[in-house]
PDB file of C-alpha atoms in Angstrom:
ATOM      1  CA  MET H  71      35.173 213.626  37.717  1.00 62.00           C
ATOM      2  CA  LYS H  72      31.895 215.237  38.669  1.00 71.00           C
ATOM      3  CA  LYS H  73      29.062 215.312  36.209  1.00 73.00           C
ATOM      4  CA  LYS H  74      28.008 218.738  35.219  1.00 75.00           C
ATOM      5  CA  VAL H  75      24.333 219.322  36.027  1.00 72.00           C
ATOM      6  CA  ILE H  76      22.592 221.160  33.266  1.00 69.00           C
ATOM      7  CA  LYS H  77      19.336 222.777  34.207  1.00 68.00           C
ATOM      8  CA  LYS H  78      16.854 222.706  31.408  1.00 67.00           C
ATOM      9  CA  SER H  79      14.525 225.626  31.274  1.00 66.00           C
ATOM     10  CA  VAL H  80      10.921 224.664  31.070  1.00 64.00           C
ATOM     11  CA  LYS H  81       9.409 226.211  27.984  1.00 64.00           C
ATOM     12  CA  GLN H  82       6.243 228.021  28.839  1.00 64.00           C
ATOM     13  CA  ASN H  83       3.222 227.117  26.795  1.00 62.00           C
ATOM     14  CA  THR H  84       2.432 230.452  25.180  1.00 65.00           C
ATOM     15  CA  LYS H  85      -0.353 229.161  22.950  1.00 68.00           C
ATOM     16  CA  PRO H  86      -3.748 230.194  24.259  1.00 67.00           C
ATOM     17  CA  LYS H  87      -6.050 227.371  25.122  1.00 81.00           C
ATOM     18  CA  LEU H  88      -8.829 226.397  22.734  1.00 86.00           C
ATOM     19  CA  TRP H  89     -11.575 227.291  25.186  1.00 87.00           C
ATOM     20  CA  ILE H  90     -10.436 230.931  25.175  1.00 89.00           C
ATOM     21  CA  TRP H  91     -10.912 231.104  21.400  1.00 89.00           C
ATOM     22  CA  VAL H  92     -14.298 229.410  21.668  1.00 92.00           C
ATOM     23  CA  LEU H  93     -15.386 231.847  24.384  1.00 93.00           C
ATOM     24  CA  CYS H  94     -14.191 234.855  22.374  1.00 93.00           C
ATOM     25  CA  ALA H  95     -16.011 233.597  19.262  1.00 95.00           C
ATOM     26  CA  PHE H  96     -19.197 233.063  21.276  1.00 96.00           C
ATOM     27  CA  VAL H  97     -19.083 236.557  22.815  1.00 97.00           C
ATOM     28  CA  PHE H  98     -18.329 238.184  19.461  1.00 97.00           C
ATOM     29  CA  GLY H  99     -21.151 236.207  17.832  1.00 96.00           C
ATOM     30  CA  CYS H 100     -23.614 237.291  20.513  1.00 96.00           C
ATOM     31  CA  ILE H 101     -22.680 240.952  20.163  1.00 97.00           C
ATOM     32  CA  PHE H 102     -22.752 240.807  16.359  1.00 96.00           C
ATOM     33  CA  GLY H 103     -26.075 238.935  16.310  1.00 96.00           C
ATOM     34  CA  TYR H 104     -27.746 241.278  18.794  1.00 95.00           C
ATOM     35  CA  THR H 105     -26.562 244.374  16.921  1.00 93.00           C
ATOM     36  CA  THR H 106     -27.665 242.995  13.560  1.00 93.00           C
ATOM     37  CA  ASN H 107     -31.075 242.007  14.919  1.00 92.00           C
ATOM     38  CA  TYR H 108     -31.551 245.451  16.502  1.00 88.00           C
ATOM     39  CA  LEU H 109     -30.649 247.255  13.278  1.00 86.00           C
ATOM     40  CA  ILE H 110     -32.905 245.074  11.128  1.00 84.00           C
ATOM     41  CA  THR H 111     -35.831 245.355  13.550  1.00 81.00           C
ATOM     42  CA  ASN H 112     -35.553 249.135  13.956  1.00 73.00           C
ATOM     43  CA  TRP H 113     -34.346 250.089  10.466  1.00 74.00           C
ATOM     44  CA  ASN H 114     -37.450 252.155   9.667  1.00 65.00           C
ATOM     45  CA  GLY H 115     -37.224 253.871  13.040  1.00 63.00           C
ATOM     46  CA  PHE H 116     -33.949 255.470  12.006  1.00 69.00           C
ATOM     47  CA  PHE H 117     -35.470 256.960   8.862  1.00 73.00           C
ATOM     48  CA  VAL H 118     -39.040 257.913   9.799  1.00 74.00           C
ATOM     49  CA  THR H 119     -40.273 260.662   7.539  1.00 82.00           C
ATOM     50  CA  CYS H 120     -43.595 262.319   6.913  1.00 85.00           C
ATOM     51  CA  PRO H 121     -45.250 262.375   3.474  1.00 84.00           C
ATOM     52  CA  ASP H 122     -43.728 265.828   2.888  1.00 85.00           C
ATOM     53  CA  GLY H 123     -40.226 264.386   3.444  1.00 80.00           C
ATOM     54  CA  ASN H 124     -39.597 266.039   6.828  1.00 84.00           C
ATOM     55  CA  ARG H 125     -39.151 264.262  10.142  1.00 84.00           C
ATOM     56  CA  PRO H 126     -42.043 264.233  12.649  1.00 87.00           C
ATOM     57  CA  ASP H 127     -42.057 266.753  15.498  1.00 89.00           C
ATOM     58  CA  LYS H 128     -41.155 265.812  19.094  1.00 89.00           C
ATOM     59  CA  ASN H 129     -44.645 264.312  19.610  1.00 89.00           C
ATOM     60  CA  GLY H 130     -44.420 262.140  16.486  1.00 88.00           C
ATOM     61  CA  CYS H 131     -46.897 264.111  14.379  1.00 90.00           C
ATOM     62  CA  CYS H 132     -46.309 265.528  10.913  1.00 90.00           C
ATOM     63  CA  ALA H 133     -47.100 269.048   9.715  1.00 90.00           C
ATOM     64  CA  GLY H 134     -50.846 269.711   9.680  1.00 91.00           C
ATOM     65  CA  GLU H 135     -51.564 267.150  12.408  1.00 92.00           C
ATOM     66  CA  VAL H 136     -52.553 267.792  16.007  1.00 91.00           C
ATOM     67  CA  TYR H 137     -51.295 265.744  18.977  1.00 92.00           C
ATOM     68  CA  THR H 138     -54.549 264.760  20.702  1.00 89.00           C
ATOM     69  CA  ASP H 139     -55.568 262.868  23.852  1.00 89.00           C
ATOM     70  CA  ALA H 140     -57.796 259.963  22.814  1.00 86.00           C
ATOM     71  CA  GLY H 141     -58.585 258.979  26.418  1.00 87.00           C
ATOM     72  CA  ASP H 142     -57.324 256.203  28.668  1.00 88.00           C
ATOM     73  CA  GLY H 143     -53.774 257.513  28.284  1.00 86.00           C
ATOM     74  CA  TRP H 144     -53.696 257.089  24.498  1.00 89.00           C
ATOM     75  CA  MET H 145     -52.220 259.953  22.516  1.00 92.00           C
ATOM     76  CA  VAL H 146     -52.838 260.136  18.763  1.00 92.00           C
ATOM     77  CA  CYS H 147     -52.135 262.400  15.799  1.00 92.00           C
ATOM     78  CA  CYS H 148     -55.216 263.715  14.050  1.00 92.00           C
ATOM     79  CA  PRO H 149     -55.345 265.734  10.838  1.00 91.00           C
ATOM     80  CA  ASP H 150     -56.353 269.342  11.446  1.00 85.00           C
ATOM     81  CA  GLY H 151     -60.169 269.322  11.371  1.00 81.00           C
ATOM     82  CA  GLY H 152     -60.405 265.559  10.722  1.00 77.00           C
ATOM     83  CA  ASP H 153     -61.136 262.441  12.723  1.00 80.00           C
ATOM     84  CA  ASN H 154     -58.871 259.939  10.932  1.00 87.00           C
ATOM     85  CA  CYS H 155     -56.461 259.619  13.862  1.00 90.00           C
ATOM     86  CA  PHE H 156     -53.480 257.274  14.162  1.00 88.00           C
ATOM     87  CA  PRO H 157     -50.626 256.580  16.597  1.00 88.00           C
ATOM     88  CA  PRO H 158     -47.658 258.967  16.489  1.00 88.00           C
ATOM     89  CA  MET H 159     -44.503 258.143  14.510  1.00 81.00           C
ATOM     90  CA  TYR H 160     -41.452 258.346  16.715  1.00 71.00           C
ATOM     91  CA  ASN H 161     -38.001 259.188  15.452  1.00 52.00           C
TER      92      ASN H 161
END
């Protein structure tokens, strides 16, 4: 009598390898860390307001201030009729 040959199916390893999880964790950590650092560093830049509570104009100056050329490519905001100038606030 002939022996019956039974073919065993080879079970595929469906578990992802450990290095894939490590790589995914590293990429996620980099993205999360960069985003958190950016938000913390620029937090005030998202909420820049003038003393009157409004946002600065497109030049970064508040109401009652004049966008002025200070020379050598420096632009500043100066109070109307004053000389206490400072760099513009950007929003």
